[in-house]
């Protein structure tokens, strides 16, 4: 029965009825929830409907079921690029290249990611609509299904089901806490994925309809610093903010410009105060002297080590800081790397000192 639905879904897709294709793939997934191809193909239909967060969620599920499926990585990369999640897209495409080395679409999209990342770092605004037409080459024998993986803008609208669980959020200066009010959910029934600006939550309790929440977030987050806590009556998801901004809503909106938090401005000139003393102190000179003494201070033990790490972090660029934070957190404080290319695309394993053993604690 699932195969018949899959065949009908493909026919609907070829007829450009993408909404029907999504419905048919969903029915097939309900009958066969372990078929990675169904999730990857539904992700393709979601992309056609501009439902990019849903496409990322389906691609993630396909990769989870079949880590060597190249088209799942391609569709995740495609959807993330449309969401301007260029770093996440690049990692997905690089992982997929290993399973499809002859597919030129991967290399072209990776180049596009690099260009967009460079423009982002320079504070430029870029769009993908005028830069992807060259990815579809009908003369190379590419089938219609493969052409659907290109980033051609779509105008169809997607209709979302009403959420099964209620959710709300509140924020602190450094994080946003999303609460989903779902009782009795176990860790095996919950899948949470984080992107640079994406939150994807799937709750699949046996005997109940699966709940999906995918959203492009108001601001960017640091995925490696985000945490999930499952309680008896709710699920708390803590999103680590990447920027010091106030979120006026949970979801992104083009009409809303995130306000930056204003930091105090340090005046370059010090005010002069009246004094009855005949001599005044040169505070600038005194401050420079204190800084010089701090720099030349000789420390021992942990104090010297902490000062060394602090100096490295303060003088590092953004990639080095991300590498230090990721390696330190994932290795439980046993590894500190400044090479983002080395640690950015893999989990950093713990490396305890000689003679010691690394243990994981259960919470």
GROMACS .gro file of C-alpha atoms in nm:
model
  363
    1UNK     CA    1   0.000   0.000   0.000
    2UNK     CA    2   0.284   0.241   0.085
    3UNK     CA    3   0.448   0.173  -0.252
    4UNK     CA    4   0.124   0.251  -0.435
    5UNK     CA    5   0.093   0.581  -0.248
    6UNK     CA    6   0.456   0.660  -0.327
    7UNK     CA    7   0.390   0.597  -0.698
    8UNK     CA    8   0.085   0.826  -0.692
    9UNK     CA    9   0.285   1.093  -0.507
   10UNK     CA   10   0.553   1.088  -0.778
   11UNK     CA   11   0.287   1.121  -1.045
   12UNK     CA   12   0.136   1.420  -0.861
   13UNK     CA   13   0.480   1.577  -0.837
   14UNK     CA   14   0.542   1.537  -1.211
   15UNK     CA   15   0.201   1.699  -1.269
   16UNK     CA   16   0.318   1.998  -1.057
   17UNK     CA   17   0.054   1.922  -0.790
   18UNK     CA   18   0.303   1.952  -0.504
   19UNK     CA   19   0.045   1.987  -0.224
   20UNK     CA   20  -0.116   1.657  -0.328
   21UNK     CA   21   0.230   1.499  -0.346
   22UNK     CA   22   0.299   1.605   0.015
   23UNK     CA   23  -0.033   1.455   0.131
   24UNK     CA   24   0.034   1.127  -0.049
   25UNK     CA   25   0.389   1.102   0.083
   26UNK     CA   26   0.255   1.170   0.434
   27UNK     CA   27   0.009   0.880   0.401
   28UNK     CA   28   0.287   0.653   0.276
   29UNK     CA   29   0.511   0.757   0.569
   30UNK     CA   30   0.231   0.675   0.812
   31UNK     CA   31   0.227   0.319   0.673
   32UNK     CA   32   0.606   0.287   0.641
   33UNK     CA   33   0.778   0.534   0.880
   34UNK     CA   34   1.124   0.383   0.827
   35UNK     CA   35   1.156   0.447   0.452
   36UNK     CA   36   1.417   0.721   0.411
   37UNK     CA   37   1.326   0.776   0.045
   38UNK     CA   38   0.974   0.884   0.142
   39UNK     CA   39   1.107   1.157   0.371
   40UNK     CA   40   1.365   1.274   0.115
   41UNK     CA   41   1.102   1.293  -0.160
   42UNK     CA   42   0.854   1.473   0.064
   43UNK     CA   43   1.130   1.723   0.143
   44UNK     CA   44   1.159   1.782  -0.232
   45UNK     CA   45   0.784   1.857  -0.254
   46UNK     CA   46   0.809   2.088   0.049
   47UNK     CA   47   1.081   2.287  -0.128
   48UNK     CA   48   0.848   2.336  -0.423
   49UNK     CA   49   0.587   2.473  -0.181
   50UNK     CA   50   0.838   2.712  -0.018
   51UNK     CA   51   0.797   2.515   0.307
   52UNK     CA   52   1.171   2.515   0.369
   53UNK     CA   53   1.171   2.444   0.744
   54UNK     CA   54   0.952   2.138   0.681
   55UNK     CA   55   1.193   2.033   0.407
   56UNK     CA   56   1.488   2.055   0.647
   57UNK     CA   57   1.301   1.843   0.902
   58UNK     CA   58   1.221   1.573   0.644
   59UNK     CA   59   1.578   1.575   0.510
   60UNK     CA   60   1.713   1.534   0.865
   61UNK     CA   61   1.483   1.235   0.919
   62UNK     CA   62   1.595   1.078   0.590
   63UNK     CA   63   1.961   1.123   0.689
   64UNK     CA   64   1.888   0.970   1.027
   65UNK     CA   65   1.734   0.663   0.862
   66UNK     CA   66   1.996   0.640   0.583
   67UNK     CA   67   2.315   0.840   0.649
   68UNK     CA   68   2.452   0.762   0.299
   69UNK     CA   69   2.156   0.901   0.099
   70UNK     CA   70   2.307   1.181  -0.109
   71UNK     CA   71   1.977   1.335  -0.222
   72UNK     CA   72   1.876   1.392   0.142
   73UNK     CA   73   2.189   1.603   0.198
   74UNK     CA   74   2.125   1.787  -0.129
   75UNK     CA   75   1.771   1.876  -0.031
   76UNK     CA   76   1.874   1.982   0.318
   77UNK     CA   77   2.141   2.207   0.169
   78UNK     CA   78   1.893   2.349  -0.082
   79UNK     CA   79   1.632   2.431   0.185
   80UNK     CA   80   1.889   2.579   0.424
   81UNK     CA   81   2.023   2.809   0.151
   82UNK     CA   82   1.672   2.939   0.085
   83UNK     CA   83   1.648   3.009   0.459
   84UNK     CA   84   1.986   3.190   0.440
   85UNK     CA   85   2.136   2.922   0.668
   86UNK     CA   86   2.454   2.914   0.464
   87UNK     CA   87   2.687   2.754   0.720
   88UNK     CA   88   2.438   2.472   0.790
   89UNK     CA   89   2.379   2.428   0.417
   90UNK     CA   90   2.751   2.405   0.345
   91UNK     CA   91   2.806   2.135   0.609
   92UNK     CA   92   2.516   1.928   0.470
   93UNK     CA   93   2.642   1.962   0.112
   94UNK     CA   94   2.998   1.873   0.210
   95UNK     CA   95   2.872   1.561   0.387
   96UNK     CA   96   2.663   1.465   0.083
   97UNK     CA   97   2.954   1.508  -0.157
   98UNK     CA   98   3.119   1.200  -0.006
   99UNK     CA   99   2.829   0.987  -0.135
  100UNK     CA  100   2.792   1.153  -0.478
  101UNK     CA  101   3.136   1.265  -0.589
  102UNK     CA  102   3.034   1.288  -0.956
  103UNK     CA  103   2.731   1.509  -0.892
  104UNK     CA  104   2.835   1.863  -0.988
  105UNK     CA  105   2.534   2.017  -0.813
  106UNK     CA  106   2.707   1.972  -0.476
  107UNK     CA  107   3.021   2.161  -0.576
  108UNK     CA  108   2.821   2.441  -0.739
  109UNK     CA  109   2.602   2.488  -0.432
  110UNK     CA  110   2.903   2.480  -0.200
  111UNK     CA  111   3.060   2.759  -0.407
  112UNK     CA  112   2.734   2.952  -0.378
  113UNK     CA  113   2.742   2.902   0.001
  114UNK     CA  114   3.097   3.035   0.020
  115UNK     CA  115   3.000   3.343  -0.177
  116UNK     CA  116   2.697   3.413   0.043
  117UNK     CA  117   2.896   3.355   0.363
  118UNK     CA  118   3.160   3.602   0.241
  119UNK     CA  119   2.892   3.860   0.162
  120UNK     CA  120   2.732   3.807   0.503
  121UNK     CA  121   3.063   3.864   0.677
  122UNK     CA  122   3.103   4.193   0.491
  123UNK     CA  123   2.758   4.308   0.599
  124UNK     CA  124   2.610   4.280   0.249
  125UNK     CA  125   2.254   4.172   0.174
  126UNK     CA  126   2.230   3.896  -0.083
  127UNK     CA  127   1.954   3.688  -0.238
  128UNK     CA  128   1.967   3.363  -0.423
  129UNK     CA  129   1.694   3.419  -0.680
  130UNK     CA  130   1.924   3.566  -0.947
  131UNK     CA  131   2.218   3.331  -0.894
  132UNK     CA  132   2.085   2.979  -0.931
  133UNK     CA  133   1.945   2.956  -1.283
  134UNK     CA  134   2.272   2.804  -1.403
  135UNK     CA  135   2.222   2.501  -1.176
  136UNK     CA  136   1.951   2.350  -1.400
  137UNK     CA  137   2.103   2.216  -1.720
  138UNK     CA  138   1.848   2.025  -1.921
  139UNK     CA  139   2.108   1.920  -2.177
  140UNK     CA  140   2.295   1.703  -1.926
  141UNK     CA  141   2.021   1.438  -1.919
  142UNK     CA  142   1.898   1.552  -1.577
  143UNK     CA  143   1.551   1.417  -1.500
  144UNK     CA  144   1.263   1.631  -1.385
  145UNK     CA  145   1.299   1.488  -1.035
  146UNK     CA  146   1.665   1.594  -1.018
  147UNK     CA  147   1.585   1.940  -1.156
  148UNK     CA  148   1.348   1.987  -0.866
  149UNK     CA  149   1.652   1.998  -0.638
  150UNK     CA  150   1.766   2.328  -0.793
  151UNK     CA  151   1.685   2.654  -0.616
  152UNK     CA  152   1.413   2.777  -0.850
  153UNK     CA  153   1.178   3.009  -0.653
  154UNK     CA  154   0.827   2.879  -0.611
  155UNK     CA  155   0.504   3.072  -0.554
  156UNK     CA  156   0.280   2.805  -0.410
  157UNK     CA  157   0.153   2.837  -0.055
  158UNK     CA  158   0.158   2.559   0.204
  159UNK     CA  159  -0.121   2.491   0.450
  160UNK     CA  160  -0.003   2.389   0.797
  161UNK     CA  161  -0.199   2.169   1.033
  162UNK     CA  162  -0.312   2.316   1.360
  163UNK     CA  163  -0.055   2.240   1.635
  164UNK     CA  164  -0.139   1.954   1.867
  165UNK     CA  165   0.044   2.103   2.164
  166UNK     CA  166   0.047   2.461   2.289
  167UNK     CA  167   0.379   2.643   2.303
  168UNK     CA  168   0.508   2.976   2.433
  169UNK     CA  169   0.841   3.147   2.487
  170UNK     CA  170   1.021   3.393   2.709
  171UNK     CA  171   1.370   3.535   2.688
  172UNK     CA  172   1.673   3.639   2.885
  173UNK     CA  173   1.960   3.857   2.759
  174UNK     CA  174   2.159   3.550   2.653
  175UNK     CA  175   1.890   3.294   2.565
  176UNK     CA  176   1.532   3.228   2.455
  177UNK     CA  177   1.334   2.955   2.632
  178UNK     CA  178   1.065   2.778   2.427
  179UNK     CA  179   0.815   2.571   2.626
  180UNK     CA  180   0.601   2.304   2.460
  181UNK     CA  181   0.323   2.180   2.690
  182UNK     CA  182   0.331   1.806   2.620
  183UNK     CA  183   0.274   1.559   2.904
  184UNK     CA  184   0.446   1.225   2.942
  185UNK     CA  185   0.682   1.252   2.644
  186UNK     CA  186   0.992   1.034   2.664
  187UNK     CA  187   1.329   1.110   2.506
  188UNK     CA  188   1.285   0.834   2.245
  189UNK     CA  189   0.967   1.004   2.118
  190UNK     CA  190   1.133   1.346   2.076
  191UNK     CA  191   1.361   1.475   1.801
  192UNK     CA  192   1.492   1.833   1.818
  193UNK     CA  193   1.716   1.981   1.547
  194UNK     CA  194   1.886   2.320   1.556
  195UNK     CA  195   2.015   2.533   1.268
  196UNK     CA  196   2.166   2.878   1.261
  197UNK     CA  197   1.814   3.023   1.260
  198UNK     CA  198   1.595   2.711   1.257
  199UNK     CA  199   1.418   2.515   1.529
  200UNK     CA  200   1.264   2.181   1.430
  201UNK     CA  201   1.072   1.970   1.685
  202UNK     CA  202   0.906   1.634   1.622
  203UNK     CA  203   0.705   1.450   1.890
  204UNK     CA  204   0.601   1.103   1.775
  205UNK     CA  205   0.423   0.917   2.056
  206UNK     CA  206   0.313   0.560   1.961
  207UNK     CA  207  -0.059   0.544   1.894
  208UNK     CA  208  -0.092   0.921   1.833
  209UNK     CA  209  -0.051   1.150   1.536
  210UNK     CA  210   0.298   1.294   1.513
  211UNK     CA  211   0.343   1.658   1.613
  212UNK     CA  212   0.576   1.877   1.407
  213UNK     CA  213   0.691   2.227   1.488
  214UNK     CA  214   0.933   2.390   1.243
  215UNK     CA  215   1.006   2.757   1.246
  216UNK     CA  216   1.255   3.007   1.116
  217UNK     CA  217   1.349   3.191   1.431
  218UNK     CA  218   1.343   3.565   1.491
  219UNK     CA  219   1.721   3.577   1.538
  220UNK     CA  220   2.024   3.355   1.495
  221UNK     CA  221   2.126   3.103   1.761
  222UNK     CA  222   2.434   2.899   1.853
  223UNK     CA  223   2.321   2.537   1.789
  224UNK     CA  224   2.596   2.375   1.994
  225UNK     CA  225   2.500   2.578   2.302
  226UNK     CA  226   2.126   2.500   2.283
  227UNK     CA  227   1.977   2.254   2.534
  228UNK     CA  228   1.660   2.045   2.568
  229UNK     CA  229   1.503   1.941   2.898
  230UNK     CA  230   1.212   1.694   2.916
  231UNK     CA  231   0.985   1.739   3.219
  232UNK     CA  232   0.673   1.548   3.319
  233UNK     CA  233   0.431   1.811   3.189
  234UNK     CA  234   0.636   2.005   2.934
  235UNK     CA  235   0.947   2.027   2.718
  236UNK     CA  236   1.184   2.322   2.764
  237UNK     CA  237   1.413   2.417   2.476
  238UNK     CA  238   1.682   2.673   2.558
  239UNK     CA  239   1.809   2.861   2.253
  240UNK     CA  240   2.144   3.035   2.297
  241UNK     CA  241   2.133   3.375   2.125
  242UNK     CA  242   2.409   3.446   1.874
  243UNK     CA  243   2.349   3.822   1.895
  244UNK     CA  244   2.254   4.058   2.175
  245UNK     CA  245   1.912   4.150   2.042
  246UNK     CA  246   1.563   4.155   2.186
  247UNK     CA  247   1.327   3.905   2.021
  248UNK     CA  248   0.986   4.065   1.975
  249UNK     CA  249   0.849   3.731   1.853
  250UNK     CA  250   0.961   3.370   1.828
  251UNK     CA  251   0.936   3.346   1.451
  252UNK     CA  252   1.114   3.550   1.186
  253UNK     CA  253   0.927   3.823   1.000
  254UNK     CA  254   1.060   4.034   0.714
  255UNK     CA  255   0.861   4.332   0.845
  256UNK     CA  256   1.037   4.333   1.182
  257UNK     CA  257   1.388   4.469   1.228
  258UNK     CA  258   1.553   4.326   1.542
  259UNK     CA  259   1.661   4.608   1.775
  260UNK     CA  260   2.020   4.593   1.887
  261UNK     CA  261   2.084   4.624   2.258
  262UNK     CA  262   2.266   4.952   2.309
  263UNK     CA  263   2.589   4.918   2.501
  264UNK     CA  264   2.724   5.206   2.710
  265UNK     CA  265   2.951   5.441   2.515
  266UNK     CA  266   3.290   5.504   2.669
  267UNK     CA  267   3.389   5.867   2.635
  268UNK     CA  268   3.734   5.929   2.498
  269UNK     CA  269   3.783   6.244   2.700
  270UNK     CA  270   3.762   6.245   3.078
  271UNK     CA  271   3.572   6.529   3.244
  272UNK     CA  272   3.771   6.763   3.458
  273UNK     CA  273   3.648   6.821   3.814
  274UNK     CA  274   3.736   7.125   4.028
  275UNK     CA  275   3.981   7.056   4.306
  276UNK     CA  276   4.136   7.258   4.585
  277UNK     CA  277   4.457   7.057   4.557
  278UNK     CA  278   4.740   7.238   4.376
  279UNK     CA  279   4.842   6.920   4.192
  280UNK     CA  280   4.623   6.700   3.976
  281UNK     CA  281   4.681   6.338   3.881
  282UNK     CA  282   4.721   6.223   3.523
  283UNK     CA  283   4.454   5.951   3.523
  284UNK     CA  284   4.531   5.842   3.167
  285UNK     CA  285   4.892   5.780   3.258
  286UNK     CA  286   4.789   5.596   3.576
  287UNK     CA  287   4.549   5.373   3.380
  288UNK     CA  288   4.817   5.288   3.125
  289UNK     CA  289   5.053   5.198   3.406
  290UNK     CA  290   4.797   4.965   3.567
  291UNK     CA  291   4.734   4.790   3.234
  292UNK     CA  292   5.108   4.748   3.183
  293UNK     CA  293   5.146   4.593   3.529
  294UNK     CA  294   4.855   4.356   3.461
  295UNK     CA  295   5.012   4.249   3.131
  296UNK     CA  296   5.353   4.188   3.290
  297UNK     CA  297   5.211   4.021   3.599
  298UNK     CA  298   5.362   3.679   3.660
  299UNK     CA  299   5.097   3.421   3.746
  300UNK     CA  300   5.130   3.056   3.844
  301UNK     CA  301   4.916   2.744   3.812
  302UNK     CA  302   4.549   2.773   3.714
  303UNK     CA  303   4.558   3.154   3.721
  304UNK     CA  304   4.828   3.163   3.452
  305UNK     CA  305   4.644   2.904   3.242
  306UNK     CA  306   4.313   3.093   3.268
  307UNK     CA  307   4.484   3.419   3.169
  308UNK     CA  308   4.640   3.247   2.866
  309UNK     CA  309   4.302   3.112   2.748
  310UNK     CA  310   4.136   3.450   2.811
  311UNK     CA  311   4.399   3.633   2.607
  312UNK     CA  312   4.366   3.383   2.320
  313UNK     CA  313   3.985   3.418   2.317
  314UNK     CA  314   3.993   3.800   2.331
  315UNK     CA  315   4.235   3.824   2.039
  316UNK     CA  316   4.069   3.551   1.829
  317UNK     CA  317   3.843   3.595   1.528
  318UNK     CA  318   3.486   3.464   1.518
  319UNK     CA  319   3.577   3.120   1.377
  320UNK     CA  320   3.843   3.066   1.643
  321UNK     CA  321   3.598   3.159   1.918
  322UNK     CA  322   3.337   2.922   1.779
  323UNK     CA  323   3.596   2.644   1.759
  324UNK     CA  324   3.706   2.704   2.119
  325UNK     CA  325   3.349   2.704   2.253
  326UNK     CA  326   3.243   2.395   2.053
  327UNK     CA  327   3.549   2.186   2.133
  328UNK     CA  328   3.546   2.277   2.503
  329UNK     CA  329   3.174   2.201   2.549
  330UNK     CA  330   3.155   1.880   2.345
  331UNK     CA  331   3.469   1.733   2.501
  332UNK     CA  332   3.354   1.812   2.856
  333UNK     CA  333   3.642   2.052   2.904
  334UNK     CA  334   3.920   1.816   2.791
  335UNK     CA  335   3.988   1.962   2.444
  336UNK     CA  336   4.037   2.325   2.339
  337UNK     CA  337   4.084   2.384   1.966
  338UNK     CA  338   4.104   2.709   1.766
  339UNK     CA  339   4.071   2.539   1.424
  340UNK     CA  340   3.706   2.570   1.312
  341UNK     CA  341   3.776   2.371   0.992
  342UNK     CA  342   3.884   2.077   1.208
  343UNK     CA  343   3.601   2.077   1.465
  344UNK     CA  344   3.317   2.254   1.284
  345UNK     CA  345   3.182   1.952   1.094
  346UNK     CA  346   3.221   1.679   1.357
  347UNK     CA  347   3.164   1.612   1.724
  348UNK     CA  348   3.471   1.664   1.941
  349UNK     CA  349   3.539   1.358   2.153
  350UNK     CA  350   3.675   1.390   2.505
  351UNK     CA  351   4.048   1.342   2.559
  352UNK     CA  352   4.129   1.296   2.928
  353UNK     CA  353   4.486   1.338   3.058
  354UNK     CA  354   4.710   1.033   3.089
  355UNK     CA  355   4.616   0.815   3.380
  356UNK     CA  356   4.259   0.949   3.399
  357UNK     CA  357   3.930   0.815   3.266
  358UNK     CA  358   3.646   1.017   3.109
  359UNK     CA  359   3.304   0.928   3.250
  360UNK     CA  360   2.961   1.043   3.137
  361UNK     CA  361   2.714   1.132   3.412
  362UNK     CA  362   2.346   1.054   3.383
  363UNK     CA  363   2.108   1.336   3.470
   0.00000   0.00000   0.00000
